[in-house]
Coordinates of C-alpha atoms in Angstrom, one line a residue:
X209 CA 176.8 -81.9 -82.4
X210 CA 176.2 -85.0 -80.4
X211 CA 173.3 -87.2 -81.4
X212 CA 170.2 -86.6 -79.4
X213 CA 168.8 -89.7 -77.6
X214 CA 165.9 -91.2 -79.5
X215 CA 163.5 -90.2 -76.7
X216 CA 164.4 -86.5 -77.1
X217 CA 163.8 -86.3 -80.8
X218 CA 160.2 -85.3 -80.4
X219 CA 161.4 -81.8 -79.5
X220 CA 161.9 -79.2 -82.2
X221 CA 163.8 -76.0 -81.7
X222 CA 163.7 -75.7 -77.9
X223 CA 163.7 -72.2 -76.6
X224 CA 164.2 -70.4 -73.3
X225 CA 163.9 -66.8 -72.7
X226 CA 164.6 -64.7 -69.5
X227 CA 164.9 -61.1 -68.6
X228 CA 168.6 -60.1 -68.9
X229 CA 170.6 -57.1 -67.8
X230 CA 170.3 -54.5 -70.5
X231 CA 173.6 -52.7 -71.3
X232 CA 173.2 -48.9 -71.6
X233 CA 171.3 -46.3 -69.6
X234 CA 169.0 -47.5 -66.9
X235 CA 165.4 -47.4 -68.0
X236 CA 166.3 -47.0 -71.7
X237 CA 163.9 -48.8 -74.0
X238 CA 165.2 -52.0 -75.7
X239 CA 166.7 -51.3 -79.1
X240 CA 164.3 -51.5 -82.1
X241 CA 167.0 -53.1 -84.3
X242 CA 167.0 -56.9 -85.0
X243 CA 168.3 -59.0 -82.1
X244 CA 172.0 -59.5 -81.8
X245 CA 172.9 -63.2 -82.3
X246 CA 175.7 -65.1 -80.5
X247 CA 177.0 -68.6 -80.1
X248 CA 176.8 -69.5 -76.5
X249 CA 180.6 -69.3 -76.1
X250 CA 180.6 -65.8 -77.5
X251 CA 178.0 -64.2 -75.2
X252 CA 179.3 -61.1 -73.5
X253 CA 180.2 -61.6 -69.8
X254 CA 177.4 -59.4 -68.5
X255 CA 174.9 -61.8 -70.1
X256 CA 176.4 -65.0 -68.7
X257 CA 174.2 -65.2 -65.6
X258 CA 171.1 -65.0 -67.8
X259 CA 172.5 -67.6 -70.2
X260 CA 173.1 -70.0 -67.3
X261 CA 169.5 -69.6 -66.3
X262 CA 168.1 -70.1 -69.8
X263 CA 170.3 -73.1 -70.4
X264 CA 169.3 -74.8 -67.2
X265 CA 165.6 -74.2 -67.9
X266 CA 165.8 -75.5 -71.4
X267 CA 167.7 -78.6 -70.2
X268 CA 165.0 -79.2 -67.6
X269 CA 162.3 -79.2 -70.2
X270 CA 164.3 -81.4 -72.6
X271 CA 165.1 -83.9 -69.9
X272 CA 161.5 -84.1 -68.7
X273 CA 160.2 -84.7 -72.2
X274 CA 162.9 -87.2 -73.0
X275 CA 162.1 -89.2 -69.9
X276 CA 158.4 -89.2 -70.5
X277 CA 158.8 -90.0 -74.2
X278 CA 161.0 -93.0 -73.3
X279 CA 158.5 -94.2 -70.7
X280 CA 155.5 -93.9 -73.0
X281 CA 157.3 -95.6 -75.9
X282 CA 158.3 -98.5 -73.6
X283 CA 154.8 -98.8 -72.1
X284 CA 152.6 -98.4 -75.1
X285 CA 154.4 -97.7 -78.3
X286 CA 154.2 -94.8 -80.7
X287 CA 150.5 -94.0 -80.4
X288 CA 150.8 -93.7 -76.6
X289 CA 154.1 -91.7 -76.9
X290 CA 152.4 -89.3 -79.3
X291 CA 150.5 -87.9 -76.3
X292 CA 153.8 -86.6 -75.0
X293 CA 154.0 -84.2 -77.9
X294 CA 150.3 -83.3 -77.9
X295 CA 149.5 -83.0 -74.2
X296 CA 152.5 -83.3 -72.0
X297 CA 154.9 -81.0 -73.6
X298 CA 152.9 -77.8 -73.1
X299 CA 152.2 -78.8 -69.5
X300 CA 155.9 -79.5 -68.8
X301 CA 156.9 -76.2 -70.5
X302 CA 154.4 -74.3 -68.3
X303 CA 155.6 -76.1 -65.1
X304 CA 159.3 -75.5 -65.9
X305 CA 158.5 -71.8 -66.8
X306 CA 156.7 -71.4 -63.4
X307 CA 159.5 -73.1 -61.5
X308 CA 162.4 -71.2 -63.1
X309 CA 161.0 -67.9 -64.1
X310 CA 162.3 -68.6 -67.6
X311 CA 159.8 -68.9 -70.5
X312 CA 160.5 -72.3 -72.1
X313 CA 158.9 -74.2 -74.9
X314 CA 159.2 -75.8 -78.3
X315 CA 158.7 -74.1 -81.7
X316 CA 158.8 -75.2 -85.3
X317 CA 158.6 -73.6 -88.7
X318 CA 156.0 -76.1 -89.6
X319 CA 153.2 -75.9 -87.1
X320 CA 152.9 -78.2 -84.2
X321 CA 150.7 -78.4 -81.1
X322 CA 150.9 -75.2 -79.2
X323 CA 151.4 -71.5 -79.9
X324 CA 152.9 -70.2 -83.1
X325 CA 156.5 -68.8 -83.1
X326 CA 157.1 -65.4 -81.4
X327 CA 157.8 -62.6 -83.9
X328 CA 161.5 -62.5 -82.9
X329 CA 161.8 -66.2 -83.7
X330 CA 160.2 -66.2 -87.2
X331 CA 163.1 -64.8 -89.2
X332 CA 165.5 -67.3 -87.6
X333 CA 163.1 -70.2 -88.2
X334 CA 162.7 -69.2 -91.8
X335 CA 166.4 -68.9 -92.3
X336 CA 167.0 -72.4 -90.8
X337 CA 164.0 -74.2 -92.4
X338 CA 165.9 -76.0 -95.1
X339 CA 169.0 -76.9 -93.1
X340 CA 169.9 -80.2 -91.6
X341 CA 170.1 -80.3 -87.8
X342 CA 173.8 -81.1 -87.8
X343 CA 174.4 -77.8 -89.6
X344 CA 172.6 -75.7 -87.0
X345 CA 174.1 -74.6 -83.7
X346 CA 172.4 -73.2 -80.7
X347 CA 171.7 -69.5 -81.1
X348 CA 171.6 -66.9 -78.3
X349 CA 169.7 -63.8 -79.0
X350 CA 170.0 -60.5 -77.1
X351 CA 166.5 -59.1 -77.4
X352 CA 167.3 -56.0 -75.5
X353 CA 165.4 -56.7 -72.4
X354 CA 165.6 -60.5 -72.6
X355 CA 168.0 -63.1 -73.5
X356 CA 166.8 -66.0 -75.6
X357 CA 168.3 -69.4 -76.5
X358 CA 167.1 -71.5 -79.4
X359 CA 168.6 -75.0 -79.5
X360 CA 168.1 -77.3 -82.5
X361 CA 166.8 -80.9 -82.1
X362 CA 167.3 -83.4 -84.9
X363 CA 164.6 -85.7 -86.2
X364 CA 165.6 -89.2 -85.1
X365 CA 164.6 -92.6 -86.2
X366 CA 161.9 -92.8 -83.5
X367 CA 160.3 -89.6 -84.8
X368 CA 159.7 -91.1 -88.3
X369 CA 156.9 -93.2 -87.0
X370 CA 154.8 -90.0 -86.7
X371 CA 156.7 -87.5 -88.8
X372 CA 158.3 -89.5 -91.5
X373 CA 157.1 -90.3 -95.1
X374 CA 153.3 -90.0 -95.1
X375 CA 152.9 -93.4 -96.8
X376 CA 154.8 -95.1 -94.0
X377 CA 153.1 -93.5 -91.0
X378 CA 150.7 -96.0 -89.5
X379 CA 146.9 -95.3 -89.9
X380 CA 146.4 -95.3 -86.1
X381 CA 149.2 -92.8 -85.8
X382 CA 147.7 -90.5 -88.5
X383 CA 144.4 -90.6 -86.6
X384 CA 146.0 -90.0 -83.2
X385 CA 148.4 -87.3 -84.5
X386 CA 145.5 -85.2 -85.9
X387 CA 147.3 -84.5 -89.1
X388 CA 150.7 -83.5 -87.6
X389 CA 153.6 -82.5 -89.9
X390 CA 155.1 -85.4 -91.9
X391 CA 157.7 -85.9 -94.6
X392 CA 160.7 -85.5 -92.4
X393 CA 163.9 -87.6 -92.8
X394 CA 166.2 -88.7 -90.1
X395 CA 168.6 -85.8 -89.3
X396 CA 166.3 -83.0 -90.5
X397 CA 165.8 -80.0 -88.2
X398 CA 162.3 -80.4 -86.7
X399 CA 161.7 -76.7 -86.7

């Protein structure tokens, strides 16, 4: 997995979800069984158009957050950049969702700013909680009536200023972060 740029490391597991064609009889309810998981390269052909949409929406969110994070780090340092995670990310996610018709956002096993994981995400987050980001690949889930993409993001060196060892996080960051999750190491899965 290529290393994420330092500005993008504030993301966790980025997700995108869109209505997808449902194989089977028209109007049939989605299956009650657990979602079917795929790697992106293994998604059935009938789901490719939905996958293209979710990938584009997730990339749009990732790119906007990375650009804003880099800008804020350059302009005001870590404390100023922290506002990207707290304030800007939910607004960017809402804007990308409205523009694309694809629900996008960030999610983590350890709580962060924003809504808790959706029920269909929780088992996957629990399963991945102790793995290193390099050991996790993007996962595509067929939810029956929707297609979801969860893409891992690694904790990078820049993240450690806010999410690293609690004894190394600056006091002004602790105050500004409002007790955000810490004790991550570089390369951990932030989610």
